[in-house]
């Protein structure tokens, strides 16, 4: 595998989904950011999943120029949504440091998660706001692929865009979401030896829709499995995908960074500056 070699000059990488707003990192965010920069991971999306983590994501995006906030409620935390929090959320979505909605979606895997009906309601609420503010949506789906597709299609996601986060579906399932205009992001799962099906899906994705992420502190990639994940480890994912695709590290880093900046309209900000 063409693992990142600090003796070569790597291209800039972009971790499109990380949780430096999590308690795991909160005590020392600057250190984790510095380590990522050592590996030329120069941009990252800080993704919220409940009210507190949304606040923290915005705070980090204000403090660090290489961090951007994506805010929302993941399926297991939707019980805290109420009218007051939705009013605050609507205001937060208009903050210049917020570039997207999420993570949101459907997760039917755990029996103790909120009901499917409740999850669909919360997902629809957030999709409606993404549509209103033209913010790309970061989608979490687990054991709910068909319903997730149906709600994205219903919401006309092609009008505001989005990404399937830490995708583990088949090439056929990926194509359904690609046909809606979605991007597909791969986490450390794509580096696991037993994830051959996911690796086949990686190879099926058009290069201009491919993204990478750590989902830190979860899903540390090979060879760091079993350790807390962090943004700098996205270089292992880039390297592994490069090997799968017969590309160089720099080619995949450049492609995925360009894709991320296009999806979240950061290329427009650069041009305007």
Short mmCIF file of C-alpha atoms in Angstrom, two decimals:
data_model
loop_
_atom_site.label_atom_id
_atom_site.label_comp_id
_atom_site.label_asym_id
_atom_site.label_seq_id
_atom_site.Cartn_x
_atom_site.Cartn_y
_atom_site.Cartn_z
CA UNK A 1 0.00 0.00 0.00
CA UNK A 2 1.25 3.45 -0.93
CA UNK A 3 1.13 4.73 2.65
CA UNK A 4 1.87 8.40 3.10
CA UNK A 5 5.61 8.98 3.24
CA UNK A 6 6.69 12.21 4.90
CA UNK A 7 9.80 12.14 2.72
CA UNK A 8 7.62 12.92 -0.28
CA UNK A 9 5.53 16.04 -0.70
CA UNK A 10 1.92 14.94 -0.20
CA UNK A 11 -1.06 16.79 -1.57
CA UNK A 12 -3.52 18.40 0.82
CA UNK A 13 -6.17 16.10 2.27
CA UNK A 14 -9.67 16.82 3.58
CA UNK A 15 -11.37 14.86 6.38
CA UNK A 16 -15.02 15.40 5.51
CA UNK A 17 -16.47 13.96 8.71
CA UNK A 18 -14.88 14.09 12.14
CA UNK A 19 -16.04 14.74 15.67
CA UNK A 20 -13.42 16.94 17.31
CA UNK A 21 -16.47 18.32 19.14
CA UNK A 22 -16.66 15.02 21.03
CA UNK A 23 -15.49 14.73 24.65
CA UNK A 24 -12.69 12.44 23.42
CA UNK A 25 -10.95 15.42 21.83
CA UNK A 26 -12.42 18.47 23.50
CA UNK A 27 -9.67 18.81 26.12
CA UNK A 28 -6.94 19.28 23.50
CA UNK A 29 -8.32 20.12 20.07
CA UNK A 30 -5.24 22.18 19.02
CA UNK A 31 -3.00 19.13 19.41
CA UNK A 32 -5.22 16.98 17.20
CA UNK A 33 -5.44 19.75 14.63
CA UNK A 34 -1.64 20.13 14.63
CA UNK A 35 -1.13 16.39 14.13
CA UNK A 36 -3.50 16.43 11.18
CA UNK A 37 -1.57 19.28 9.62
CA UNK A 38 1.67 17.29 9.95
CA UNK A 39 0.10 14.88 7.47
CA UNK A 40 -1.18 17.71 5.26
CA UNK A 41 -4.78 17.16 6.29
CA UNK A 42 -5.57 20.82 5.96
CA UNK A 43 -9.37 20.95 6.09
CA UNK A 44 -11.95 19.07 8.10
CA UNK A 45 -15.68 19.13 8.72
CA UNK A 46 -16.68 19.11 12.38
CA UNK A 47 -19.98 17.27 12.43
CA UNK A 48 -22.64 17.71 15.10
CA UNK A 49 -25.12 15.09 16.21
CA UNK A 50 -27.02 16.78 19.10
CA UNK A 51 -27.53 20.26 20.53
CA UNK A 52 -24.29 20.40 22.52
CA UNK A 53 -22.09 19.02 19.75
CA UNK A 54 -23.67 21.44 17.28
CA UNK A 55 -22.66 24.37 19.50
CA UNK A 56 -19.15 22.96 19.79
CA UNK A 57 -18.86 22.45 16.03
CA UNK A 58 -19.68 26.10 15.41
CA UNK A 59 -17.27 27.18 18.13
CA UNK A 60 -14.41 25.22 16.56
CA UNK A 61 -15.22 26.53 13.08
CA UNK A 62 -14.99 30.07 14.44
CA UNK A 63 -11.66 29.38 16.15
CA UNK A 64 -9.87 27.37 13.44
CA UNK A 65 -9.74 28.45 9.81
CA UNK A 66 -9.30 24.86 8.62
CA UNK A 67 -12.50 23.63 10.30
CA UNK A 68 -16.07 23.90 9.04
CA UNK A 69 -19.27 23.14 10.96
CA UNK A 70 -22.00 20.74 9.89
CA UNK A 71 -24.85 20.60 12.37
CA UNK A 72 -27.84 18.38 12.97
CA UNK A 73 -29.25 15.48 14.96
CA UNK A 74 -28.26 11.89 14.34
CA UNK A 75 -31.12 9.38 14.63
CA UNK A 76 -30.39 8.20 18.17
CA UNK A 77 -30.49 11.76 19.56
CA UNK A 78 -33.68 13.08 17.98
CA UNK A 79 -35.66 12.79 21.22
CA UNK A 80 -34.11 16.07 22.37
CA UNK A 81 -35.56 18.01 19.42
CA UNK A 82 -38.30 20.47 20.38
CA UNK A 83 -39.68 23.75 19.05
CA UNK A 84 -37.21 25.83 21.05
CA UNK A 85 -34.20 23.84 19.84
CA UNK A 86 -35.45 23.95 16.26
CA UNK A 87 -35.70 27.74 16.47
CA UNK A 88 -32.10 27.93 17.70
CA UNK A 89 -31.04 25.46 15.01
CA UNK A 90 -32.61 27.58 12.28
CA UNK A 91 -30.52 30.54 13.45
CA UNK A 92 -27.38 28.42 13.66
CA UNK A 93 -27.81 27.27 10.07
CA UNK A 94 -27.44 30.89 8.97
CA UNK A 95 -24.03 31.22 10.63
CA UNK A 96 -21.28 31.74 8.04
CA UNK A 97 -19.24 28.98 9.67
CA UNK A 98 -21.94 26.38 9.05
CA UNK A 99 -21.62 24.69 5.66
CA UNK A 100 -24.09 21.83 5.93
CA UNK A 101 -26.90 19.96 7.67
CA UNK A 102 -26.18 16.73 9.55
CA UNK A 103 -25.45 14.31 10.51
CA UNK A 104 -29.01 13.20 10.04
CA UNK A 105 -30.73 10.17 8.63
CA UNK A 106 -32.19 6.82 9.63
CA UNK A 107 -30.78 4.04 11.79
CA UNK A 108 -32.91 0.94 12.35
CA UNK A 109 -30.04 -1.21 13.62
CA UNK A 110 -30.46 -0.70 17.35
CA UNK A 111 -33.70 -1.81 18.99
CA UNK A 112 -33.54 1.01 21.54
CA UNK A 113 -33.29 3.76 18.90
CA UNK A 114 -36.34 6.02 18.45
CA UNK A 115 -39.14 4.55 16.33
CA UNK A 116 -38.86 4.57 12.55
CA UNK A 117 -41.74 7.04 12.38
CA UNK A 118 -39.98 9.45 14.76
CA UNK A 119 -36.73 9.14 12.85
CA UNK A 120 -38.45 9.86 9.55
CA UNK A 121 -40.11 12.95 11.00
CA UNK A 122 -36.79 14.34 12.27
CA UNK A 123 -35.04 13.49 9.01
CA UNK A 124 -37.75 15.26 7.01
CA UNK A 125 -37.49 18.33 9.26
CA UNK A 126 -33.75 18.59 8.69
CA UNK A 127 -34.03 17.89 4.97
CA UNK A 128 -36.58 20.70 4.68
CA UNK A 129 -34.16 23.12 6.34
CA UNK A 130 -31.31 21.92 4.14
CA UNK A 131 -33.52 22.65 1.14
CA UNK A 132 -34.58 26.05 2.48
CA UNK A 133 -31.02 27.21 3.16
CA UNK A 134 -29.47 25.30 0.22
CA UNK A 135 -27.05 23.48 2.50
CA UNK A 136 -25.71 20.02 1.57
CA UNK A 137 -26.88 17.25 3.87
CA UNK A 138 -24.64 14.66 5.54
CA UNK A 139 -26.61 11.42 5.72
CA UNK A 140 -26.27 8.59 8.23
CA UNK A 141 -28.01 5.37 7.19
CA UNK A 142 -27.87 1.96 8.83
CA UNK A 143 -30.23 -0.93 8.13
CA UNK A 144 -32.48 1.67 6.48
CA UNK A 145 -31.16 2.05 2.94
CA UNK A 146 -34.51 1.97 1.12
CA UNK A 147 -36.28 4.40 3.43
CA UNK A 148 -33.28 6.74 3.35
CA UNK A 149 -33.36 6.75 -0.44
CA UNK A 150 -37.10 7.38 -0.51
CA UNK A 151 -36.90 10.38 1.83
CA UNK A 152 -33.96 11.92 -0.04
CA UNK A 153 -35.84 11.55 -3.32
CA UNK A 154 -38.99 12.99 -1.74
CA UNK A 155 -36.97 16.00 -0.52
CA UNK A 156 -35.49 16.67 -3.99
CA UNK A 157 -31.98 16.37 -2.60
CA UNK A 158 -30.57 17.05 -6.05
CA UNK A 159 -31.51 20.71 -5.45
CA UNK A 160 -29.16 21.12 -2.47
CA UNK A 161 -26.82 18.14 -2.56
CA UNK A 162 -25.31 15.91 0.03
CA UNK A 163 -23.13 12.97 0.97
CA UNK A 164 -23.73 9.43 2.14
CA UNK A 165 -21.43 9.31 5.14
CA UNK A 166 -19.27 6.24 5.96
CA UNK A 167 -21.01 4.33 3.19
CA UNK A 168 -21.10 0.53 3.40
CA UNK A 169 -23.71 -0.31 0.78
CA UNK A 170 -23.38 -2.22 -2.47
CA UNK A 171 -22.43 -0.72 -5.84
CA UNK A 172 -26.10 -0.93 -6.85
CA UNK A 173 -27.20 0.92 -3.72
CA UNK A 174 -24.49 3.53 -4.26
CA UNK A 175 -25.73 4.07 -7.81
CA UNK A 176 -29.22 4.86 -6.50
CA UNK A 177 -27.81 7.67 -4.38
CA UNK A 178 -25.44 8.83 -7.10
CA UNK A 179 -28.45 9.15 -9.40
CA UNK A 180 -29.91 11.60 -6.85
CA UNK A 181 -26.74 13.69 -7.15
CA UNK A 182 -25.24 12.49 -3.86
CA UNK A 183 -21.55 12.09 -3.12
CA UNK A 184 -20.27 8.91 -1.45
CA UNK A 185 -17.82 9.05 1.46
CA UNK A 186 -15.73 6.18 2.80
CA UNK A 187 -14.31 5.80 6.29
CA UNK A 188 -11.77 3.43 7.81
CA UNK A 189 -14.15 0.55 7.13
CA UNK A 190 -12.88 0.58 3.55
CA UNK A 191 -9.42 -0.42 4.82
CA UNK A 192 -10.58 -3.48 6.80
CA UNK A 193 -9.52 -6.88 5.45
CA UNK A 194 -13.03 -8.26 5.83
CA UNK A 195 -14.67 -5.34 3.99
CA UNK A 196 -14.23 -6.66 0.45
CA UNK A 197 -17.80 -5.70 -0.46
CA UNK A 198 -17.18 -2.09 0.58
CA UNK A 199 -13.94 -2.06 -1.40
CA UNK A 200 -15.84 -3.19 -4.49
CA UNK A 201 -18.21 -0.29 -3.94
CA UNK A 202 -15.26 2.12 -3.68
CA UNK A 203 -14.16 1.01 -7.14
CA UNK A 204 -17.62 1.67 -8.57
CA UNK A 205 -17.82 5.34 -7.55
CA UNK A 206 -17.14 8.01 -10.19
CA UNK A 207 -14.03 9.91 -9.17
CA UNK A 208 -15.86 13.23 -9.11
CA UNK A 209 -18.25 11.93 -6.39
CA UNK A 210 -15.69 10.31 -4.09
CA UNK A 211 -14.98 11.60 -0.56
CA UNK A 212 -13.00 10.36 2.45
CA UNK A 213 -13.55 10.71 6.19
CA UNK A 214 -12.40 9.39 9.53
CA UNK A 215 -15.64 9.58 11.55
CA UNK A 216 -13.21 10.03 14.46
CA UNK A 217 -13.13 8.96 17.23
CA UNK A 218 -14.78 5.90 15.68
CA UNK A 219 -13.71 3.42 12.98
CA UNK A 220 -9.92 3.82 13.09
CA UNK A 221 -8.48 2.52 9.82
CA UNK A 222 -6.02 -0.30 9.35
CA UNK A 223 -3.29 -0.32 10.73
CA UNK A 224 -4.66 1.71 13.68
CA UNK A 225 -7.69 -0.48 14.44
CA UNK A 226 -8.47 -0.73 18.12
CA UNK A 227 -7.10 2.75 18.84
CA UNK A 228 -9.04 6.00 19.09
CA UNK A 229 -9.37 7.46 15.63
CA UNK A 230 -8.38 11.05 14.81
CA UNK A 231 -8.30 13.28 11.71
CA UNK A 232 -4.67 12.64 10.80
CA UNK A 233 -5.51 8.99 10.14
CA UNK A 234 -7.49 9.92 7.05
CA UNK A 235 -4.18 9.59 5.21
CA UNK A 236 -4.41 5.82 5.67
CA UNK A 237 -7.83 5.84 4.03
CA UNK A 238 -6.59 7.95 1.13
CA UNK A 239 -3.65 5.58 0.66
CA UNK A 240 -5.81 2.47 0.74
CA UNK A 241 -8.30 3.87 -1.75
CA UNK A 242 -5.42 4.92 -3.98
CA UNK A 243 -4.25 1.31 -4.03
CA UNK A 244 -7.74 0.02 -4.79
CA UNK A 245 -8.10 2.44 -7.70
CA UNK A 246 -4.57 2.10 -9.08
CA UNK A 247 -3.91 5.76 -8.35
CA UNK A 248 -1.22 7.60 -6.42
CA UNK A 249 -1.78 9.00 -2.94
CA UNK A 250 -1.59 12.53 -4.30
CA UNK A 251 -4.13 11.86 -7.03
CA UNK A 252 -6.74 10.60 -4.56
CA UNK A 253 -5.95 13.36 -2.05
CA UNK A 254 -6.37 16.01 -4.74
CA UNK A 255 -9.54 14.46 -6.18
CA UNK A 256 -11.29 14.06 -2.83
CA UNK A 257 -10.27 17.50 -1.60
CA UNK A 258 -11.51 19.13 -4.79
CA UNK A 259 -14.77 17.20 -4.54
CA UNK A 260 -15.31 18.26 -0.92
CA UNK A 261 -14.67 21.89 -1.67
CA UNK A 262 -17.11 21.75 -4.57
CA UNK A 263 -19.89 19.99 -2.62
CA UNK A 264 -19.74 22.42 0.30
CA UNK A 265 -19.26 25.47 -1.95
CA UNK A 266 -15.86 26.29 -0.47
CA UNK A 267 -14.40 26.67 -3.94
CA UNK A 268 -16.82 29.57 -4.46
CA UNK A 269 -15.62 31.22 -1.24
CA UNK A 270 -12.03 30.97 -2.44
CA UNK A 271 -12.93 32.51 -5.78
CA UNK A 272 -14.84 35.33 -4.10
CA UNK A 273 -11.94 36.04 -1.76
#
